[in-house]
Amino acid sequence: EEWSRQELAHPWVNTFSVIDEGGISNKSGPMRYVASGGLKNLLFFEIAKLKDKIDYFQDYKVTEIEINNKVRVDKKQFEAVVLALPAPQAGRIVLNSEIKSELSKIKFNPVLVSWFSSNIDLAFDGMFVNNSSAVNLLINEGSKQRDNNNICTIYSTHEFAAAEINYLDLAKEKLLNEANKILNINSSYLESGIMRWTLAHPMPSERPKMPSNVAIVGDAFSDNPRIEAAWLDGSRVLEQLA
């Protein structure tokens, strides 16, 4: 509610469409919100509340983390470090070989994300796709961003992404054709595109062994990885460091 008042987030929908062999139905759940200017703005908003208690750097690129008895981030010493990013990315900047080995045990499933814009109105907000080997989710970006643009984002299945990730042009055409088939439209695209999301979804993992002054936070350590699990994991990490 506070983020909404500050126009950092806005409510979107609490009902998604679901398509499977039986056709299209609706699935209701909690209200979904959209971070209006990106998720990191929520973080900066919360950190700013602590400006009289902590020092912090915003939009600073960390290049190396040394972890022995002490923790040094780009040569500056800290009491502890929390790795709040996907394990493969953390492994690139952590200089400790034992910790790198632990981080390498956390695996991620890829997703390919394609999109198209057209002159056809999209008659849904979001749609889970349960009867396709290629497409997992469709999002109406005009609804999500509240600008009424007819832009559809297509999220692939993990299996499709793993097989097609090195053939993006071909993968894009396959995803666009499958989305048209699912939506029962014959669209000529104004624009279209595709991108790799190699660290899209962590496989459920055991928490890696870390020194007492190092922690990693994320949704990989949940039976059901999702944003809520990542948030709750932050509390566990604080308890561990305390």
PDB file of C-alpha atoms in Angstrom:
ATOM      1  CA  GLU A   1       0.000   0.000   0.000  1.00  0.00           C
ATOM      2  CA  GLU A   2       2.871   2.361   0.783  1.00  0.00           C
ATOM      3  CA  TRP A   3       4.553   1.618  -2.565  1.00  0.00           C
ATOM      4  CA  SER A   4       1.244   2.321  -4.304  1.00  0.00           C
ATOM      5  CA  ARG A   5       0.841   5.627  -2.495  1.00  0.00           C
ATOM      6  CA  GLN A   6       4.350   6.586  -3.576  1.00  0.00           C
ATOM      7  CA  GLU A   7       3.494   5.534  -7.184  1.00  0.00           C
ATOM      8  CA  LEU A   8       6.321   2.993  -7.074  1.00  0.00           C
ATOM      9  CA  ALA A   9       3.883   0.155  -7.728  1.00  0.00           C
ATOM     10  CA  HIS A  10       0.330  -0.304  -8.922  1.00  0.00           C
ATOM     11  CA  PRO A  11      -2.233  -3.105  -8.626  1.00  0.00           C
ATOM     12  CA  TRP A  12      -2.733  -5.132 -11.774  1.00  0.00           C
ATOM     13  CA  VAL A  13      -5.047  -8.178 -11.647  1.00  0.00           C
ATOM     14  CA  ASN A  14      -6.007 -11.007  -9.303  1.00  0.00           C
ATOM     15  CA  THR A  15      -7.287 -13.342 -12.025  1.00  0.00           C
ATOM     16  CA  PHE A  16      -5.323 -15.056 -14.800  1.00  0.00           C
ATOM     17  CA  SER A  17      -6.689 -17.086 -17.677  1.00  0.00           C
ATOM     18  CA  VAL A  18      -5.651 -20.738 -17.910  1.00  0.00           C
ATOM     19  CA  ILE A  19      -5.678 -22.714 -21.144  1.00  0.00           C
ATOM     20  CA  ASP A  20      -5.397 -26.492 -21.307  1.00  0.00           C
ATOM     21  CA  GLU A  21      -6.955 -29.387 -23.187  1.00  0.00           C
ATOM     22  CA  GLY A  22     -10.374 -28.450 -21.807  1.00  0.00           C
ATOM     23  CA  GLY A  23     -10.237 -24.878 -23.131  1.00  0.00           C
ATOM     24  CA  ILE A  24      -9.884 -21.546 -21.356  1.00  0.00           C
ATOM     25  CA  SER A  25     -10.875 -20.961 -17.729  1.00  0.00           C
ATOM     26  CA  ASN A  26     -10.012 -18.345 -15.091  1.00  0.00           C
ATOM     27  CA  LYS A  27      -7.917 -18.780 -11.962  1.00  0.00           C
ATOM     28  CA  SER A  28      -8.218 -16.248  -9.149  1.00  0.00           C
ATOM     29  CA  GLY A  29      -5.603 -15.582  -6.490  1.00  0.00           C
ATOM     30  CA  PRO A  30      -3.982 -12.707  -4.612  1.00  0.00           C
ATOM     31  CA  MET A  31      -3.696  -9.306  -6.265  1.00  0.00           C
ATOM     32  CA  ARG A  32      -0.638  -9.026  -8.498  1.00  0.00           C
ATOM     33  CA  TYR A  33       1.266  -5.745  -8.459  1.00  0.00           C
ATOM     34  CA  VAL A  34       3.623  -4.149 -10.959  1.00  0.00           C
ATOM     35  CA  ALA A  35       6.708  -2.170  -9.951  1.00  0.00           C
ATOM     36  CA  SER A  36       6.099   0.948 -12.007  1.00  0.00           C
ATOM     37  CA  GLY A  37       9.759   1.928 -12.468  1.00  0.00           C
ATOM     38  CA  GLY A  38      11.410  -1.461 -11.953  1.00  0.00           C
ATOM     39  CA  LEU A  39      11.985  -3.613  -8.892  1.00  0.00           C
ATOM     40  CA  LYS A  40      15.241  -1.941  -7.885  1.00  0.00           C
ATOM     41  CA  ASN A  41      13.384   1.320  -7.188  1.00  0.00           C
ATOM     42  CA  LEU A  42      11.505  -0.489  -4.406  1.00  0.00           C
ATOM     43  CA  LEU A  43      14.838  -1.467  -2.887  1.00  0.00           C
ATOM     44  CA  PHE A  44      16.224   2.063  -3.093  1.00  0.00           C
ATOM     45  CA  PHE A  45      13.036   3.406  -1.479  1.00  0.00           C
ATOM     46  CA  GLU A  46      13.369   1.041   1.479  1.00  0.00           C
ATOM     47  CA  ILE A  47      17.121   1.600   1.904  1.00  0.00           C
ATOM     48  CA  ALA A  48      16.580   5.367   1.963  1.00  0.00           C
ATOM     49  CA  LYS A  49      14.583   4.915   5.181  1.00  0.00           C
ATOM     50  CA  LEU A  50      17.806   3.731   6.832  1.00  0.00           C
ATOM     51  CA  LYS A  51      20.006   6.548   5.571  1.00  0.00           C
ATOM     52  CA  ASP A  52      20.671   7.786   9.111  1.00  0.00           C
ATOM     53  CA  LYS A  53      21.696   4.302  10.282  1.00  0.00           C
ATOM     54  CA  ILE A  54      23.775   2.838   7.437  1.00  0.00           C
ATOM     55  CA  ASP A  55      26.043   3.918   4.618  1.00  0.00           C
ATOM     56  CA  TYR A  56      25.126   2.628   1.198  1.00  0.00           C
ATOM     57  CA  PHE A  57      26.111   2.991  -2.425  1.00  0.00           C
ATOM     58  CA  GLN A  58      23.527   3.032  -5.183  1.00  0.00           C
ATOM     59  CA  ASP A  59      24.145   1.811  -8.757  1.00  0.00           C
ATOM     60  CA  TYR A  60      27.686   0.760  -7.871  1.00  0.00           C
ATOM     61  CA  LYS A  61      29.222  -2.155  -9.791  1.00  0.00           C
ATOM     62  CA  VAL A  62      31.006  -4.654  -7.551  1.00  0.00           C
ATOM     63  CA  THR A  63      33.914  -6.382  -9.310  1.00  0.00           C
ATOM     64  CA  GLU A  64      35.401  -8.681  -6.652  1.00  0.00           C
ATOM     65  CA  ILE A  65      34.678 -10.065  -3.193  1.00  0.00           C
ATOM     66  CA  GLU A  66      37.545 -11.487  -1.115  1.00  0.00           C
ATOM     67  CA  ILE A  67      36.451 -13.883   1.622  1.00  0.00           C
ATOM     68  CA  ASN A  68      38.920 -15.212   4.158  1.00  0.00           C
ATOM     69  CA  ASN A  69      38.759 -14.386   7.857  1.00  0.00           C
ATOM     70  CA  LYS A  70      37.635 -10.937   6.765  1.00  0.00           C
ATOM     71  CA  VAL A  71      35.332  -9.865   3.942  1.00  0.00           C
ATOM     72  CA  ARG A  72      36.539  -7.279   1.448  1.00  0.00           C
ATOM     73  CA  VAL A  73      34.337  -5.894  -1.303  1.00  0.00           C
ATOM     74  CA  ASP A  74      36.498  -4.138  -3.874  1.00  0.00           C
ATOM     75  CA  LYS A  75      39.265  -3.915  -1.228  1.00  0.00           C
ATOM     76  CA  LYS A  76      36.969  -2.305   1.373  1.00  0.00           C
ATOM     77  CA  GLN A  77      36.486  -4.348   4.558  1.00  0.00           C
ATOM     78  CA  PHE A  78      33.025  -5.248   5.898  1.00  0.00           C
ATOM     79  CA  GLU A  79      31.738  -7.316   8.791  1.00  0.00           C
ATOM     80  CA  ALA A  80      29.696  -9.566   6.507  1.00  0.00           C
ATOM     81  CA  VAL A  81      28.462  -9.905   2.948  1.00  0.00           C
ATOM     82  CA  VAL A  82      25.116 -11.050   1.573  1.00  0.00           C
ATOM     83  CA  LEU A  83      25.102 -12.307  -2.014  1.00  0.00           C
ATOM     84  CA  ALA A  84      21.671 -11.146  -3.197  1.00  0.00           C
ATOM     85  CA  LEU A  85      21.945 -12.330  -6.791  1.00  0.00           C
ATOM     86  CA  PRO A  86      21.835 -15.630  -8.713  1.00  0.00           C
ATOM     87  CA  ALA A  87      24.588 -18.020  -7.655  1.00  0.00           C
ATOM     88  CA  PRO A  88      26.300 -18.226 -11.088  1.00  0.00           C
ATOM     89  CA  GLN A  89      26.630 -14.421 -11.130  1.00  0.00           C
ATOM     90  CA  ALA A  90      27.902 -14.379  -7.538  1.00  0.00           C
ATOM     91  CA  GLY A  91      30.499 -16.984  -8.475  1.00  0.00           C
ATOM     92  CA  ARG A  92      32.022 -14.626 -11.030  1.00  0.00           C
ATOM     93  CA  ILE A  93      32.979 -12.031  -8.425  1.00  0.00           C
ATOM     94  CA  VAL A  94      33.732 -14.204  -5.360  1.00  0.00           C
ATOM     95  CA  LEU A  95      37.451 -14.963  -5.253  1.00  0.00           C
ATOM     96  CA  ASN A  96      37.266 -17.830  -2.729  1.00  0.00           C
ATOM     97  CA  SER A  97      37.498 -21.202  -4.561  1.00  0.00           C
ATOM     98  CA  GLU A  98      35.629 -23.192  -1.872  1.00  0.00           C
ATOM     99  CA  ILE A  99      32.696 -20.798  -1.963  1.00  0.00           C
ATOM    100  CA  LYS A 100      32.729 -20.818  -5.783  1.00  0.00           C
ATOM    101  CA  SER A 101      32.434 -24.617  -5.616  1.00  0.00           C
ATOM    102  CA  GLU A 102      29.443 -24.372  -3.266  1.00  0.00           C
ATOM    103  CA  LEU A 103      27.750 -21.782  -5.471  1.00  0.00           C
ATOM    104  CA  SER A 104      28.230 -23.985  -8.543  1.00  0.00           C
ATOM    105  CA  LYS A 105      25.842 -26.552  -7.026  1.00  0.00           C
ATOM    106  CA  ILE A 106      22.892 -24.172  -7.492  1.00  0.00           C
ATOM    107  CA  LYS A 107      21.440 -24.705 -10.976  1.00  0.00           C
ATOM    108  CA  PHE A 108      18.996 -22.610 -12.975  1.00  0.00           C
ATOM    109  CA  ASN A 109      16.503 -23.357 -15.740  1.00  0.00           C
ATOM    110  CA  PRO A 110      16.526 -21.003 -18.746  1.00  0.00           C
ATOM    111  CA  VAL A 111      13.585 -19.275 -20.407  1.00  0.00           C
ATOM    112  CA  LEU A 112      13.315 -17.568 -23.778  1.00  0.00           C
ATOM    113  CA  VAL A 113      11.184 -14.425 -23.722  1.00  0.00           C
ATOM    114  CA  SER A 114       9.672 -13.254 -27.004  1.00  0.00           C
ATOM    115  CA  TRP A 115       7.230 -10.458 -27.697  1.00  0.00           C
ATOM    116  CA  PHE A 116       5.191  -8.910 -30.489  1.00  0.00           C
ATOM    117  CA  SER A 117       3.141  -5.766 -31.025  1.00  0.00           C
ATOM    118  CA  SER A 118       0.137  -5.692 -33.330  1.00  0.00           C
ATOM    119  CA  ASN A 119      -3.115  -3.885 -34.083  1.00  0.00           C
ATOM    120  CA  ILE A 120      -5.176  -6.676 -32.542  1.00  0.00           C
ATOM    121  CA  ASP A 121      -6.689  -6.098 -29.084  1.00  0.00           C
ATOM    122  CA  LEU A 122      -5.586  -8.717 -26.567  1.00  0.00           C
ATOM    123  CA  ALA A 123      -8.612 -10.007 -24.681  1.00  0.00           C
ATOM    124  CA  PHE A 124      -6.745 -11.230 -21.588  1.00  0.00           C
ATOM    125  CA  ASP A 125      -4.422  -9.908 -18.866  1.00  0.00           C
ATOM    126  CA  GLY A 126      -2.224 -12.915 -18.272  1.00  0.00           C
ATOM    127  CA  MET A 127      -2.590 -16.527 -19.387  1.00  0.00           C
ATOM    128  CA  PHE A 128      -1.030 -19.727 -18.042  1.00  0.00           C
ATOM    129  CA  VAL A 129      -0.559 -22.197 -20.906  1.00  0.00           C
ATOM    130  CA  ASN A 130      -0.715 -25.840 -19.829  1.00  0.00           C
ATOM    131  CA  ASN A 131      -1.101 -27.566 -23.185  1.00  0.00           C
ATOM    132  CA  SER A 132       1.989 -26.402 -25.079  1.00  0.00           C
ATOM    133  CA  SER A 133       5.519 -27.786 -25.147  1.00  0.00           C
ATOM    134  CA  ALA A 134       6.864 -24.371 -26.203  1.00  0.00           C
ATOM    135  CA  VAL A 135       4.864 -21.654 -24.386  1.00  0.00           C
ATOM    136  CA  ASN A 136       4.367 -21.459 -20.614  1.00  0.00           C
ATOM    137  CA  LEU A 137       2.918 -17.969 -20.055  1.00  0.00           C
ATOM    138  CA  LEU A 138       1.452 -15.056 -22.041  1.00  0.00           C
ATOM    139  CA  ILE A 139       1.312 -11.504 -20.664  1.00  0.00           C
ATOM    140  CA  ASN A 140      -0.682  -8.571 -22.005  1.00  0.00           C
ATOM    141  CA  GLU A 141       1.827  -5.759 -21.449  1.00  0.00           C
ATOM    142  CA  GLY A 142      -0.734  -3.055 -22.253  1.00  0.00           C
ATOM    143  CA  SER A 143      -2.819  -4.272 -19.331  1.00  0.00           C
ATOM    144  CA  LYS A 144       0.195  -4.764 -17.062  1.00  0.00           C
ATOM    145  CA  GLN A 145       1.730  -1.331 -17.771  1.00  0.00           C
ATOM    146  CA  ARG A 146      -1.681   0.385 -18.039  1.00  0.00           C
ATOM    147  CA  ASP A 147      -0.823   2.041 -21.367  1.00  0.00           C
ATOM    148  CA  ASN A 148      -3.204  -0.044 -23.565  1.00  0.00           C
ATOM    149  CA  ASN A 149      -0.463  -0.904 -26.074  1.00  0.00           C
ATOM    150  CA  ASN A 150      -1.165  -4.199 -27.838  1.00  0.00           C
ATOM    151  CA  ILE A 151       2.061  -5.927 -26.831  1.00  0.00           C
ATOM    152  CA  CYS A 152       2.126  -9.612 -25.918  1.00  0.00           C
ATOM    153  CA  THR A 153       5.066 -11.140 -24.066  1.00  0.00           C
ATOM    154  CA  ILE A 154       5.638 -14.865 -24.503  1.00  0.00           C
ATOM    155  CA  TYR A 155       7.536 -16.910 -21.907  1.00  0.00           C
ATOM    156  CA  SER A 156       8.788 -20.271 -23.119  1.00  0.00           C
ATOM    157  CA  THR A 157       8.911 -23.536 -21.217  1.00  0.00           C
ATOM    158  CA  HIS A 158      12.264 -24.514 -19.716  1.00  0.00           C
ATOM    159  CA  GLU A 159      12.525 -27.495 -22.053  1.00  0.00           C
ATOM    160  CA  PHE A 160      11.974 -25.376 -25.162  1.00  0.00           C
ATOM    161  CA  ALA A 161      14.545 -22.808 -24.010  1.00  0.00           C
ATOM    162  CA  ALA A 162      17.185 -25.440 -23.287  1.00  0.00           C
ATOM    163  CA  ALA A 163      16.799 -26.889 -26.795  1.00  0.00           C
ATOM    164  CA  GLU A 164      16.524 -23.602 -28.723  1.00  0.00           C
ATOM    165  CA  ILE A 165      18.646 -21.133 -26.754  1.00  0.00           C
ATOM    166  CA  ASN A 166      21.372 -20.984 -29.422  1.00  0.00           C
ATOM    167  CA  TYR A 167      18.921 -20.510 -32.308  1.00  0.00           C
ATOM    168  CA  LEU A 168      17.140 -17.311 -31.367  1.00  0.00           C
ATOM    169  CA  ASP A 169      15.751 -16.299 -34.760  1.00  0.00           C
ATOM    170  CA  LEU A 170      14.195 -19.700 -35.291  1.00  0.00           C
ATOM    171  CA  ALA A 171      13.001 -19.865 -31.677  1.00  0.00           C
ATOM    172  CA  LYS A 172      11.286 -16.487 -32.030  1.00  0.00           C
ATOM    173  CA  GLU A 173       9.303 -17.634 -35.056  1.00  0.00           C
ATOM    174  CA  LYS A 174       8.277 -20.828 -33.285  1.00  0.00           C
ATOM    175  CA  LEU A 175       7.098 -18.911 -30.199  1.00  0.00           C
ATOM    176  CA  LEU A 176       5.232 -16.301 -32.236  1.00  0.00           C
ATOM    177  CA  ASN A 177       3.472 -18.982 -34.281  1.00  0.00           C
ATOM    178  CA  GLU A 178       2.567 -20.931 -31.135  1.00  0.00           C
ATOM    179  CA  ALA A 179       1.189 -17.810 -29.429  1.00  0.00           C
ATOM    180  CA  ASN A 180      -0.948 -17.010 -32.466  1.00  0.00           C
ATOM    181  CA  LYS A 181      -2.267 -20.558 -32.418  1.00  0.00           C
ATOM    182  CA  ILE A 182      -3.053 -20.393 -28.683  1.00  0.00           C
ATOM    183  CA  LEU A 183      -4.794 -17.014 -28.996  1.00  0.00           C
ATOM    184  CA  ASN A 184      -6.516 -18.037 -32.233  1.00  0.00           C
ATOM    185  CA  ILE A 185      -5.379 -14.905 -34.044  1.00  0.00           C
ATOM    186  CA  ASN A 186      -3.613 -14.313 -37.337  1.00  0.00           C
ATOM    187  CA  SER A 187      -1.496 -11.276 -36.589  1.00  0.00           C
ATOM    188  CA  SER A 188       0.890  -9.343 -38.771  1.00  0.00           C
ATOM    189  CA  TYR A 189       3.419  -7.927 -36.336  1.00  0.00           C
ATOM    190  CA  LEU A 190       4.347  -4.284 -36.108  1.00  0.00           C
ATOM    191  CA  GLU A 191       7.438  -5.296 -34.144  1.00  0.00           C
ATOM    192  CA  SER A 192       8.776  -8.447 -32.502  1.00  0.00           C
ATOM    193  CA  GLY A 193      11.813  -9.609 -30.582  1.00  0.00           C
ATOM    194  CA  ILE A 194      13.354 -12.256 -28.350  1.00  0.00           C
ATOM    195  CA  MET A 195      15.878 -12.426 -25.514  1.00  0.00           C
ATOM    196  CA  ARG A 196      17.645 -15.100 -23.488  1.00  0.00           C
ATOM    197  CA  TRP A 197      16.901 -15.359 -19.767  1.00  0.00           C
ATOM    198  CA  THR A 198      19.445 -17.984 -18.776  1.00  0.00           C
ATOM    199  CA  LEU A 199      18.963 -17.570 -14.995  1.00  0.00           C
ATOM    200  CA  ALA A 200      15.174 -17.416 -15.067  1.00  0.00           C
ATOM    201  CA  HIS A 201      14.164 -20.029 -12.522  1.00  0.00           C
ATOM    202  CA  PRO A 202      16.333 -21.752  -9.901  1.00  0.00           C
ATOM    203  CA  MET A 203      16.054 -25.460  -9.314  1.00  0.00           C
ATOM    204  CA  PRO A 204      15.224 -26.119  -5.637  1.00  0.00           C
ATOM    205  CA  SER A 205      18.600 -26.456  -3.907  1.00  0.00           C
ATOM    206  CA  GLU A 206      20.191 -27.058  -0.537  1.00  0.00           C
ATOM    207  CA  ARG A 207      21.616 -23.915   1.026  1.00  0.00           C
ATOM    208  CA  PRO A 208      25.359 -23.922   0.288  1.00  0.00           C
ATOM    209  CA  LYS A 209      27.879 -24.134   3.114  1.00  0.00           C
ATOM    210  CA  MET A 210      29.243 -20.677   3.872  1.00  0.00           C
ATOM    211  CA  PRO A 211      31.504 -19.044   6.457  1.00  0.00           C
ATOM    212  CA  SER A 212      29.629 -17.339   9.292  1.00  0.00           C
ATOM    213  CA  ASN A 213      30.192 -13.884   7.734  1.00  0.00           C
ATOM    214  CA  VAL A 214      28.826 -14.809   4.286  1.00  0.00           C
ATOM    215  CA  ALA A 215      25.277 -15.596   3.163  1.00  0.00           C
ATOM    216  CA  ILE A 216      23.422 -16.009  -0.102  1.00  0.00           C
ATOM    217  CA  VAL A 217      19.761 -15.096  -0.364  1.00  0.00           C
ATOM    218  CA  GLY A 218      17.177 -16.118  -2.946  1.00  0.00           C
ATOM    219  CA  ASP A 219      14.290 -18.373  -3.873  1.00  0.00           C
ATOM    220  CA  ALA A 220      16.503 -21.329  -4.842  1.00  0.00           C
ATOM    221  CA  PHE A 221      16.253 -22.653  -1.276  1.00  0.00           C
ATOM    222  CA  SER A 222      12.500 -23.194  -1.410  1.00  0.00           C
ATOM    223  CA  ASP A 223      10.434 -26.135  -2.616  1.00  0.00           C
ATOM    224  CA  ASN A 224       8.514 -23.636  -4.767  1.00  0.00           C
ATOM    225  CA  PRO A 225      10.881 -20.899  -6.041  1.00  0.00           C
ATOM    226  CA  ARG A 226       9.050 -17.587  -6.476  1.00  0.00           C
ATOM    227  CA  ILE A 227       9.263 -13.931  -5.428  1.00  0.00           C
ATOM    228  CA  GLU A 228       7.576 -14.588  -2.073  1.00  0.00           C
ATOM    229  CA  ALA A 229      10.144 -17.291  -1.259  1.00  0.00           C
ATOM    230  CA  ALA A 230      13.012 -14.908  -2.040  1.00  0.00           C
ATOM    231  CA  TRP A 231      11.539 -12.259   0.281  1.00  0.00           C
ATOM    232  CA  LEU A 232      11.082 -14.735   3.133  1.00  0.00           C
ATOM    233  CA  ASP A 233      14.606 -16.049   2.625  1.00  0.00           C
ATOM    234  CA  GLY A 234      15.923 -12.569   3.422  1.00  0.00           C
ATOM    235  CA  SER A 235      14.608 -12.964   6.966  1.00  0.00           C
ATOM    236  CA  ARG A 236      16.333 -16.328   7.344  1.00  0.00           C
ATOM    237  CA  VAL A 237      19.623 -14.868   6.145  1.00  0.00           C
ATOM    238  CA  LEU A 238      19.438 -12.028   8.677  1.00  0.00           C
ATOM    239  CA  GLU A 239      18.847 -14.567  11.449  1.00  0.00           C
ATOM    240  CA  GLN A 240      21.865 -16.571  10.246  1.00  0.00           C
ATOM    241  CA  LEU A 241      24.182 -13.550  10.238  1.00  0.00           C
ATOM    242  CA  ALA A 242      22.905 -12.340  13.613  1.00  0.00           C
TER     243      ALA A 242
END
